[in-house]
Coordinates of C-alpha atoms and ligand atoms in Angstrom, one line a residue:
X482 CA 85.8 13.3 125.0
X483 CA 84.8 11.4 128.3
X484 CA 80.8 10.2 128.5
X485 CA 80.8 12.8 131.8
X486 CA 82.4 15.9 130.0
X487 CA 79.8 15.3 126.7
X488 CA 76.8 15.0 129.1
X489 CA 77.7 18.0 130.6
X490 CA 78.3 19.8 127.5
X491 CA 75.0 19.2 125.8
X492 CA 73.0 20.0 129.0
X493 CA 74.7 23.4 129.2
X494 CA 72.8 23.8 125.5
X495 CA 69.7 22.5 126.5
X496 CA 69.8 24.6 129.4
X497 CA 71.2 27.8 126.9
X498 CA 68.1 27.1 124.5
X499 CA 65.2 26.4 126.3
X500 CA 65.0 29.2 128.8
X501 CA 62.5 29.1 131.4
X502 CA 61.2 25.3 130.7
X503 CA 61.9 24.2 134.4
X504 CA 60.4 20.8 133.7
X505 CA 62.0 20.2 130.9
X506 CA 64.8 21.1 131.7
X507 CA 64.8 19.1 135.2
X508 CA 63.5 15.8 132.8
X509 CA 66.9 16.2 130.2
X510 CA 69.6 16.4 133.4
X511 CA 68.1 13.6 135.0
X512 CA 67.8 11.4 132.1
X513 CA 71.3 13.0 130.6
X514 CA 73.3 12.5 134.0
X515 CA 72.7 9.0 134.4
X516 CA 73.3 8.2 130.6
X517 CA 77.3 9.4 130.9
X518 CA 79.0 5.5 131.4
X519 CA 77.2 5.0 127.9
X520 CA 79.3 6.9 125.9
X521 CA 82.2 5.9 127.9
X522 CA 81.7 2.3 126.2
X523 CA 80.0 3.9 122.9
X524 CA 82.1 7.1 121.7
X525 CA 80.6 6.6 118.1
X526 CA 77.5 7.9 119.4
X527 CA 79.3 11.3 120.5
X528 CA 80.6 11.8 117.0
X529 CA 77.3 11.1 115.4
X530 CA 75.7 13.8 117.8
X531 CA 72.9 11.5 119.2
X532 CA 72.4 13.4 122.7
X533 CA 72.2 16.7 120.6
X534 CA 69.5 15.1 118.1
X535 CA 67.5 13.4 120.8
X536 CA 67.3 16.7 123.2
X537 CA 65.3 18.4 120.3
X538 CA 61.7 17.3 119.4
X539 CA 61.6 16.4 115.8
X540 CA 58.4 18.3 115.6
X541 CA 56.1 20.3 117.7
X542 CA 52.4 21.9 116.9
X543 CA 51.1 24.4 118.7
X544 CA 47.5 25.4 117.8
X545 CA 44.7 27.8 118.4
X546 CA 41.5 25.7 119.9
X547 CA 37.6 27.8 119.8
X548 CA 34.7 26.6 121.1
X549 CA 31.5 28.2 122.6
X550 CA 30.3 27.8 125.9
X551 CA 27.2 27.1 127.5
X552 CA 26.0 30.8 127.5
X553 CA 27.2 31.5 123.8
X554 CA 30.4 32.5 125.0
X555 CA 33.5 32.3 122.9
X556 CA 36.5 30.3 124.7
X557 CA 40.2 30.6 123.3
X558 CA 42.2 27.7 124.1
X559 CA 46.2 26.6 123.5
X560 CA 46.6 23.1 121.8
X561 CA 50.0 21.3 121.6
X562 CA 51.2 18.1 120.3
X563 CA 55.0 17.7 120.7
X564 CA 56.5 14.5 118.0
X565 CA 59.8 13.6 119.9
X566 CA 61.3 10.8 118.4
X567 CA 60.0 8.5 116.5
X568 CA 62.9 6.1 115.5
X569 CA 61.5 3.4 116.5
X570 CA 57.8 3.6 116.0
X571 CA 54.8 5.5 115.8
X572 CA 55.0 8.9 118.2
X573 CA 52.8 7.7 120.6
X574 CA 51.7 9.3 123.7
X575 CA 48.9 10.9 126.1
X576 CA 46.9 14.1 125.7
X577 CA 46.7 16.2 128.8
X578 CA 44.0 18.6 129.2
X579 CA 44.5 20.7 132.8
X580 CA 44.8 24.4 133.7
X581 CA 48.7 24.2 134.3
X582 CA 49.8 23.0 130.8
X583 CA 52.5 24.4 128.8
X584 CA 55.1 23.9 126.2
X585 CA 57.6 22.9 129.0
X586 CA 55.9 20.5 130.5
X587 CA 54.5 18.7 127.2
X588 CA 57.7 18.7 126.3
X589 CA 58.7 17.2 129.7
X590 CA 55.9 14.8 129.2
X591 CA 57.3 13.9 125.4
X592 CA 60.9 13.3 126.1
X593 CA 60.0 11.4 129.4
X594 CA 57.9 9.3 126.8
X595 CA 60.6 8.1 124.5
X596 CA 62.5 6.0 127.1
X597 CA 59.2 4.6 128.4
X598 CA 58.1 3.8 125.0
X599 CA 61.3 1.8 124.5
X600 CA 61.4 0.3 127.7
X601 CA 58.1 -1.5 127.1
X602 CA 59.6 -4.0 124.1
X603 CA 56.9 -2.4 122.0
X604 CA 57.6 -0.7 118.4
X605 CA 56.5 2.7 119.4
X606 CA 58.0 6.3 119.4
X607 CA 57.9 9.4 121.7
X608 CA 54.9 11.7 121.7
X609 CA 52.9 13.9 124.2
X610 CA 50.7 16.4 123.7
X611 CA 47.4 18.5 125.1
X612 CA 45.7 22.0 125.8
X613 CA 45.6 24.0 128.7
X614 CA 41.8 23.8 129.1
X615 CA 40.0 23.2 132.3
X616 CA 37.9 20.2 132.1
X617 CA 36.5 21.7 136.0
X618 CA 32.8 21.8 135.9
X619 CA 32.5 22.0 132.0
X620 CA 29.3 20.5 130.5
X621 CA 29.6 17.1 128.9
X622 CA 28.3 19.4 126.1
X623 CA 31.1 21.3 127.0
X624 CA 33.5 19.1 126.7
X625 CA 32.5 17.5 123.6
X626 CA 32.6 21.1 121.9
X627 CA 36.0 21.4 122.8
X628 CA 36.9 18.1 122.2
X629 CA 35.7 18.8 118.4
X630 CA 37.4 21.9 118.3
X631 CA 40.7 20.3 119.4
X632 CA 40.7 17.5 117.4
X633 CA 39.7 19.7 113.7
X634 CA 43.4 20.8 114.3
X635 CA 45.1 17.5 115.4
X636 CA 43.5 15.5 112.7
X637 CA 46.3 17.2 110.3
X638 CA 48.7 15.7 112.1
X639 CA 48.1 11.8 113.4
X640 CA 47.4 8.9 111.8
X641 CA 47.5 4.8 113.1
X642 CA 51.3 4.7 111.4
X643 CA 52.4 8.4 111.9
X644 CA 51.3 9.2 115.1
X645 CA 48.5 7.6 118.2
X646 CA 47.3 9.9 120.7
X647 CA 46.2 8.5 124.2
X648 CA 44.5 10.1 127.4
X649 CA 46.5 11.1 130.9
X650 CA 45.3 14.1 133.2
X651 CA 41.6 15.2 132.2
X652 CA 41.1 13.1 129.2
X653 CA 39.8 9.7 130.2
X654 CA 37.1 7.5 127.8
X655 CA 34.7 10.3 127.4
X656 CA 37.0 13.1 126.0
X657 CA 38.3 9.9 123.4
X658 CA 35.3 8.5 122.2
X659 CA 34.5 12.2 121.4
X660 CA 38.1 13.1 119.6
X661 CA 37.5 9.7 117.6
X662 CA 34.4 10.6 116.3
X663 CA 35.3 13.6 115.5
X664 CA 38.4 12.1 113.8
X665 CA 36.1 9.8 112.1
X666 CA 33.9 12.4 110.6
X667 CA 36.6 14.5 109.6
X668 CA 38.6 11.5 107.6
X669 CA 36.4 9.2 106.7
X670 CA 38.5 6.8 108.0
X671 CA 37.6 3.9 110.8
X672 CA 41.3 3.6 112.3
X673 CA 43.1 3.2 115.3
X674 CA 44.2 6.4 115.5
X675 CA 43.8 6.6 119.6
X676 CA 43.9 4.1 122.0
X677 CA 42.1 3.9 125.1
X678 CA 39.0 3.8 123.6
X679 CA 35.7 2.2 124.2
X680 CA 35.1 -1.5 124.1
X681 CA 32.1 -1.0 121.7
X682 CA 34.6 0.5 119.0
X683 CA 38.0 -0.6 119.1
X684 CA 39.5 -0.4 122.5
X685 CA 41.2 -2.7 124.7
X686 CA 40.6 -4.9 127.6
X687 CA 43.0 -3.6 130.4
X688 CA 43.5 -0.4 129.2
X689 CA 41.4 1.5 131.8
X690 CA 43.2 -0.4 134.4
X691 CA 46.6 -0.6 132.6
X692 CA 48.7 2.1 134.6
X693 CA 48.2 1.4 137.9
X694 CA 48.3 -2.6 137.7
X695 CA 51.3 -2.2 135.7
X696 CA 52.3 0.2 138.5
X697 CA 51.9 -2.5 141.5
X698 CA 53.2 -5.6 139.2
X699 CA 56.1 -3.8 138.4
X700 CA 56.8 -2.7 142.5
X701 CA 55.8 -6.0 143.7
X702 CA 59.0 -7.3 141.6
X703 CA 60.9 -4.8 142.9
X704 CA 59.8 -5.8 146.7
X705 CA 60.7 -9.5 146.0
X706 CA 64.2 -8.8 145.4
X707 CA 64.2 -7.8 149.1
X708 CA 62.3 -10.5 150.2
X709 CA 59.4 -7.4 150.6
X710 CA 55.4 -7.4 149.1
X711 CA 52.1 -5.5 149.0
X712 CA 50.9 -8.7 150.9
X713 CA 50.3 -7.2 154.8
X714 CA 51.9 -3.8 153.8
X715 CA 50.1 0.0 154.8
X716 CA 50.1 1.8 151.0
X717 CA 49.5 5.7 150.7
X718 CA 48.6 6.6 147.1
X719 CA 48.1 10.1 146.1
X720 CA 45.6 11.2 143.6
X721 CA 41.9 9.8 142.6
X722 CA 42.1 9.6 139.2
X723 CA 42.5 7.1 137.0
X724 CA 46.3 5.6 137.5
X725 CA 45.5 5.7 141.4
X726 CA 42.2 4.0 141.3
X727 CA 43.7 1.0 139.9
X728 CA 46.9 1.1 141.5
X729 CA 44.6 1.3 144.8
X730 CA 42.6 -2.1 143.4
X731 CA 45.3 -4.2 142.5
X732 CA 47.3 -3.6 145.7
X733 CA 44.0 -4.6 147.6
X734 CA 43.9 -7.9 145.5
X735 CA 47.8 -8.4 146.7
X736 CA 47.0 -8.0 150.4
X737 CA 48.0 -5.0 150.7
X738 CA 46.0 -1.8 153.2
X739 CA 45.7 1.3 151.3
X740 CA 44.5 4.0 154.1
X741 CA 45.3 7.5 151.8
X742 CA 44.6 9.1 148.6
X743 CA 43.9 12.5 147.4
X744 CA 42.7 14.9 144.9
X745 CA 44.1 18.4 144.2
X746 CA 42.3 19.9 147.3
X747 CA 43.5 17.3 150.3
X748 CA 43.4 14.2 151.6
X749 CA 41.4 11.4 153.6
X750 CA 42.7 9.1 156.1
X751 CA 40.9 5.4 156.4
X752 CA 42.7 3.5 158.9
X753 CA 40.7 0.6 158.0
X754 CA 41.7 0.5 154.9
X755 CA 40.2 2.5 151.8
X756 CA 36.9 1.5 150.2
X757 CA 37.8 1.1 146.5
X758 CA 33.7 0.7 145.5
X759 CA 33.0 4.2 147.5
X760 CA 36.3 6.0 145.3
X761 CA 35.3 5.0 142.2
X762 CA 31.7 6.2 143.0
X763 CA 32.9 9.6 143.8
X764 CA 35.3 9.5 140.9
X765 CA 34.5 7.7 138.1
X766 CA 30.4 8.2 138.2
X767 CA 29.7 10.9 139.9
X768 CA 33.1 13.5 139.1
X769 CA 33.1 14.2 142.7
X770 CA 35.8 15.4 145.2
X771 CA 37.6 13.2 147.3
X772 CA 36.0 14.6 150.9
X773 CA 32.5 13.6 149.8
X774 CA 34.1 9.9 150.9
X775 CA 33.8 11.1 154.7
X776 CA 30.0 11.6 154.0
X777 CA 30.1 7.3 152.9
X778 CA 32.7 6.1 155.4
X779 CA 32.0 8.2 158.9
X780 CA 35.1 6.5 160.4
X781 CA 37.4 8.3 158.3
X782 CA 39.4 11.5 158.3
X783 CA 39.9 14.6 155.1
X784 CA 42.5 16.7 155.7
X785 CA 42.5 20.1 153.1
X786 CA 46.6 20.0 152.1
X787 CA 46.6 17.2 149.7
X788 CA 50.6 17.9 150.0
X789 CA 50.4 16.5 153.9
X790 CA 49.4 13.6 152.4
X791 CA 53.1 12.1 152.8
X792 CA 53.0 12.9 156.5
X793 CA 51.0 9.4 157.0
X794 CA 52.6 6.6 158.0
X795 CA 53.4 3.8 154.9
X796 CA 56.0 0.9 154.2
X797 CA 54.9 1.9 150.1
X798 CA 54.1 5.3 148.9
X799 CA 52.9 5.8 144.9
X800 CA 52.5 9.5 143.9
X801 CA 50.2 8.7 140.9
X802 CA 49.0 12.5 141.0
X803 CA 51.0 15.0 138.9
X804 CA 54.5 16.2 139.0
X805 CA 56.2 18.0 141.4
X806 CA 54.7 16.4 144.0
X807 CA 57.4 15.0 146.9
X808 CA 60.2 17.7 147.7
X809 CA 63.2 16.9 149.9
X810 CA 61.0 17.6 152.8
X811 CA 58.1 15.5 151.7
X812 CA 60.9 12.8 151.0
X813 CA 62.7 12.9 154.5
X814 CA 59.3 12.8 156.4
X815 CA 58.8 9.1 154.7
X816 CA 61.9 8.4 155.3
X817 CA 61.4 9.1 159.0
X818 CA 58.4 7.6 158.9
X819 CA 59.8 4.4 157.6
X820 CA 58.8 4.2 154.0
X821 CA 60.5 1.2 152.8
X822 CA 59.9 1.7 148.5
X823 CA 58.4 4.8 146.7
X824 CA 57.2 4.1 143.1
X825 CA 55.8 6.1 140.7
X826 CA 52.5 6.3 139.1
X827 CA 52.7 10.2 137.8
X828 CA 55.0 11.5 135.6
X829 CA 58.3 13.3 137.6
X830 CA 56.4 13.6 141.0
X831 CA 59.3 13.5 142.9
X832 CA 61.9 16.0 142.5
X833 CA 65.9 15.3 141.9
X834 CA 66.6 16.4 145.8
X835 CA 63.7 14.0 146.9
X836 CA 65.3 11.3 144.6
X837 CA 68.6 11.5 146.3
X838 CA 67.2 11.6 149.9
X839 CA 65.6 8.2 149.0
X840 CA 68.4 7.0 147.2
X841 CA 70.9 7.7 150.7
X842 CA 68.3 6.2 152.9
X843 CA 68.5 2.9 150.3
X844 CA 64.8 3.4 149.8
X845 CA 63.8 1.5 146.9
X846 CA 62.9 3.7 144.1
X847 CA 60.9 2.9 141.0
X848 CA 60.9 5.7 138.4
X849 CA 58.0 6.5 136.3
X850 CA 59.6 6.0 132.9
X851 CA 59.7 2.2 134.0
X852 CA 57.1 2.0 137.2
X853 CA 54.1 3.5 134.9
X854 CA 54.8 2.5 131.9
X855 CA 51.9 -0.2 131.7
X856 CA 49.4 2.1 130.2
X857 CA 51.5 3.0 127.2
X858 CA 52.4 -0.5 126.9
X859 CA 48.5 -1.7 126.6
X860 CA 48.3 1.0 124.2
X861 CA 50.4 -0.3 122.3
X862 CA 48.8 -4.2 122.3
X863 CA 45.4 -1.9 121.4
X864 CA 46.8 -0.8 118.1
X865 CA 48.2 -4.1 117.4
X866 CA 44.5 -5.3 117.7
X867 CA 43.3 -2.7 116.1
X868 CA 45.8 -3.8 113.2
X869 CA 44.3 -7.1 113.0
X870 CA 40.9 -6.1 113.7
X871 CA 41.1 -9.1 116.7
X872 CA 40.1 -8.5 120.6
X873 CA 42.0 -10.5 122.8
X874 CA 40.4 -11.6 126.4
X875 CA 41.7 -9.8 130.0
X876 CA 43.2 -12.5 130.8
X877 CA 45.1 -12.6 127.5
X878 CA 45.8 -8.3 128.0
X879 CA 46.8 -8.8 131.7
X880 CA 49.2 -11.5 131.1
X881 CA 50.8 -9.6 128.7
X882 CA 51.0 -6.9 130.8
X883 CA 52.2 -8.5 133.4
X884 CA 55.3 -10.0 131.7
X885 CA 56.4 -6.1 130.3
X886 CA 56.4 -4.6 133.5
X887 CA 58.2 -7.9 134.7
X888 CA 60.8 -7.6 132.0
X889 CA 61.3 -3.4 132.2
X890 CA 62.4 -4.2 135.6
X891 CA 64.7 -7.2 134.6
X892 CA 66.2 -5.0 132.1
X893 CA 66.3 -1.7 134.3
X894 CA 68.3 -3.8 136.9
X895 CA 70.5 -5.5 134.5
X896 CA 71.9 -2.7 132.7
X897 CA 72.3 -0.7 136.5
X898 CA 74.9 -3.6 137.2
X899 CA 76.3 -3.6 133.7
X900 CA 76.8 0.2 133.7
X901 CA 78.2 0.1 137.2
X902 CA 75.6 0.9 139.7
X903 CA 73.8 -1.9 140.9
X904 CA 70.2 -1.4 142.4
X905 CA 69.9 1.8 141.2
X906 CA 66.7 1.3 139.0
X907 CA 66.7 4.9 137.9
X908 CA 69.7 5.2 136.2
X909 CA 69.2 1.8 134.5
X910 CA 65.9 2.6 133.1
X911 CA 67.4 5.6 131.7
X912 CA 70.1 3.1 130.4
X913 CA 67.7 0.5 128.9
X914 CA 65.3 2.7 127.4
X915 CA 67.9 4.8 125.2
X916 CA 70.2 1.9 124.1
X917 CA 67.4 1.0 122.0
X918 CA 66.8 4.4 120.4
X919 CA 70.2 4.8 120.3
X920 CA 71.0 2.0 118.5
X921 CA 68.1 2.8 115.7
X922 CA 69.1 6.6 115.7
X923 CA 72.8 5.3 114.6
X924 CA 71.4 2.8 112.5
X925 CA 69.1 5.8 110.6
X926 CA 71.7 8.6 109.5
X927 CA 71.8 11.8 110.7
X928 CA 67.9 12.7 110.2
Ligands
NDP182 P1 43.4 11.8 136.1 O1 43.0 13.0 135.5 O2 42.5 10.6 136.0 O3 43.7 12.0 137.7 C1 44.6 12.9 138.1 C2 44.5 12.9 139.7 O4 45.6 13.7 140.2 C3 43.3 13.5 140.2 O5 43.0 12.9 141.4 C4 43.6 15.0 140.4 O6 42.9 15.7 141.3 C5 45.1 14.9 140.8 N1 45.8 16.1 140.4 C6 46.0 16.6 139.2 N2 46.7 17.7 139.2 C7 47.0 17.9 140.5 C8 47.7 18.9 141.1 N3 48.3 20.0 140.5 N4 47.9 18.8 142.5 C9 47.3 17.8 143.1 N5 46.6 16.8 142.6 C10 46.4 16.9 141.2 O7 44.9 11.5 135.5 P2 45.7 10.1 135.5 O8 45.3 9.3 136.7 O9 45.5 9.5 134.1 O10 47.2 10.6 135.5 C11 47.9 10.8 136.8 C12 49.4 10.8 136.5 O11 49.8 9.6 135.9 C13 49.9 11.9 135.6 O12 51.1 12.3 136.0 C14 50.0 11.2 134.2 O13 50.9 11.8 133.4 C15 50.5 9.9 134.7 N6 50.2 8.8 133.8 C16 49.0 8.4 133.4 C17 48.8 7.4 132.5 C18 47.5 6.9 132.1 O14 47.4 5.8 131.5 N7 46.4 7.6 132.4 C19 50.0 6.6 131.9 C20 51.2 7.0 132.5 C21 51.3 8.1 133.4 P3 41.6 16.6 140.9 O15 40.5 15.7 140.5 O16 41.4 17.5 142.0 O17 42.2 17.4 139.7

């Protein structure tokens, strides 16, 4: 059977057995489509059925999470944890708490996590998991009631070698320290058994900021091989939150003007460029919404569609919002406008029609599996020096850093010429990241 024909037939399953799950099932066919010239030069991995085993978590919890409100009120929540793949490492992965969660897109988030994971060097498997709670003007009391609640359930089923949660949408340092206490109390066991925690108990330097300089070190390689850079460059960056935040600081410290970002209600506009001090006061201190910037920085503009966003003018665009969030119309617009690389700090926030009007108008293109995998890939130094109860300096962190997100391109772009399609960076990180897991999978028996 031809690497093409198999694809095909295993996405028609997928497709057959997962009804309904539009972001899974959007994450498998672009993953699957561009992994077809692999079993061209591998058949062995047809006949041991490795696309059929990987499509198909090896383990997924779904849990009821109580807690009381403010006023006394009972609240019923849906907890998930999805355990994709873990042949080679530890399922490791964020927990997402926002309104909009579901099984489809943890399990979006999970698969997506399994190629990252590999693609950072780093022994770790595929994991993602969450709750559709709305962390939206809870209580910190709130929140830490939940938190508890969520984490008497999880507990069962993590552990530093089985299985190391981390935060993404809604669940930053507070909604950790509170899980790992919890953890704590529940286990009697002082273990890295999340990462991005606090300095003061296990966490790592470089963490907080790990996504989003990971994000701009691994685009700024991507612009050199076009003789491009951040240095003089106009930047839109959608979102506030943490990935965009630092995505917005480190392409400051490389020269480059950042004049939009977003939250989930619109956008502002600083033609001068944005103030990064001003953000994280609205954001990270005071849990505000983005147009409260207008009140600090008169000069600039809020618009209410965060979507319009793309509609400003940029030589670099990074979505590091949610998914979903450039359609084939939001794609041509850049592309009109002149957008000369689009990489991304979310998870799937441009669409497969998006994708391919980029990819015609030889936009470069860095996809997230690769582009934001410098948060998972700190993670993963945290539990090594969690493992050796050691901290290592920034310096030390961002080095390392640097050099994985310098190497996931090296290896994205090789294995694009060596599977036939040079420069496409999208189908070679899909390429890089399985071989690995592919090769361990083999290696393993059918399990
Ligand atoms: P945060 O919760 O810190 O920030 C999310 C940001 O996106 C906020 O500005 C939020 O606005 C906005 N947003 C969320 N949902 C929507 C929506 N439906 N429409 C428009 N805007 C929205 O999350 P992170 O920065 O951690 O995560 C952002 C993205 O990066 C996610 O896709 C995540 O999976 C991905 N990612 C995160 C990593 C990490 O280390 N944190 C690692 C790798 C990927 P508002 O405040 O209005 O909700």
């Amino acid at each position: 059977m031809l690497g093409k024909e198999y694809v095909e037939k295993v996405i028609k399953e997928v497709e057959e057995r997962n009804k309904g799950e539009v972001e899974f099932l959007n994450a498998v066919k672009e993953v699957l489509i561009s992994l077809a010239p692999v079993f061209d030069k591998h058949p062995e991995y047809i006949e041991e059925g490795l696309l059929e085993r990987i499509v198909e978590p090896e383990r997924q919890i779904f849990f009821r999470v109580p807690w009381v409100d403010d006023e006394g009120k009972v609240r019923v929540n849906r907890g998930y944890r999805v355990q994709f793949n873990s042949a080679i490492g530890p399922y490791k992965g964020g927990l997402r708490f926002h309104k909009t969660v579901n099984q489809s897109i943890i399990k979006f988030l999970g698969f997506e996590q399994i190629f990252k994971n590999s693609l950072t060097g780093l022994p770790i498997g595929g994991g993602k998991g969450g709750s559709d709670f709305d962390p939206k003007g809870k209580s910190n009391r709130e929140i830490m009631r939940f938190c508890q609640s969520f984490m008497a359930e999880l507990c069962k089923h993590i552990g530093a070698d089985t299985d190391v949660p981390a935060g993404d949408i809604g669940v930053g340092g507070r909604e950790i320290g509170y899980m790992y206490g919890y953890y704590k109390k529940i286990r009697n066991a002082y273990e890295g058994v999340l990462t991005g925690k606090g300095l003061s108990y296990g966490g790592s330097l470089v963490r907080t900021e790990a996504t989003g300089y990971g994000l701009v070190y691994f685009t700024e390689e991507m612009l050199k091989d076009k003789n491009l850079s951040f240095k003089d460059s106009t930047v839109v960056i959608s979102g506030s939150g943490n990935v965009a935040i630092y995505a917005l600081e480190k392409a400051h410290q490389f020269g480059a003007k950042v004049v939009a970002m977003s939250d989930s209600n619109g956008y502002i506009y600083d033609e001068n460029g944005i103030n990064l001090e001003v953000i994280k006061d609205i954001k990270e201190v005071k849990r505000g919404r983005i147009k409260e910037y207008i009140e600090k920085v008169p000069t600039a503009k809020y618009f209410e569609d965060h979507r319009k966003i793309w509609e400003v003018k940029c030589d670099i665009a990074l979505p590091c919002a949610t998914q979903g969030e450039i359609n084939k119309e939001s794609a041509e617009t850049l592309v009109k406008n002149g957008v000369k690389a689009v990489s991304e700090g979310a998870n799937m926030p441009t669409d497969l029609d998006a994708i391919e009007v980029f990819q015609k108008a030889g936009v470069l293109f860095g996809p997230a599996k690769a582009a934001n995998a410098g948060g998972v890939a700190v993670s993963a130094l945290e539990m090594s020096q969690n493992s050796v109860r050691a901290s290592w300096s920034f310096e030390e962190v961002d080095n390392k850093l640097k050099n994985i997100m310098k190497d996931i391109y090296l290896n994205a772009k090789n294995a694009a010429k060596e599977y036939g399609d040079e420069g496409n960076i999208l189908m070679g990180a899909n390429i890089a990241g399985f071989l690995k897991v592919a090769e361990a999978m083999y290696s393993q028996g059918i399990v």
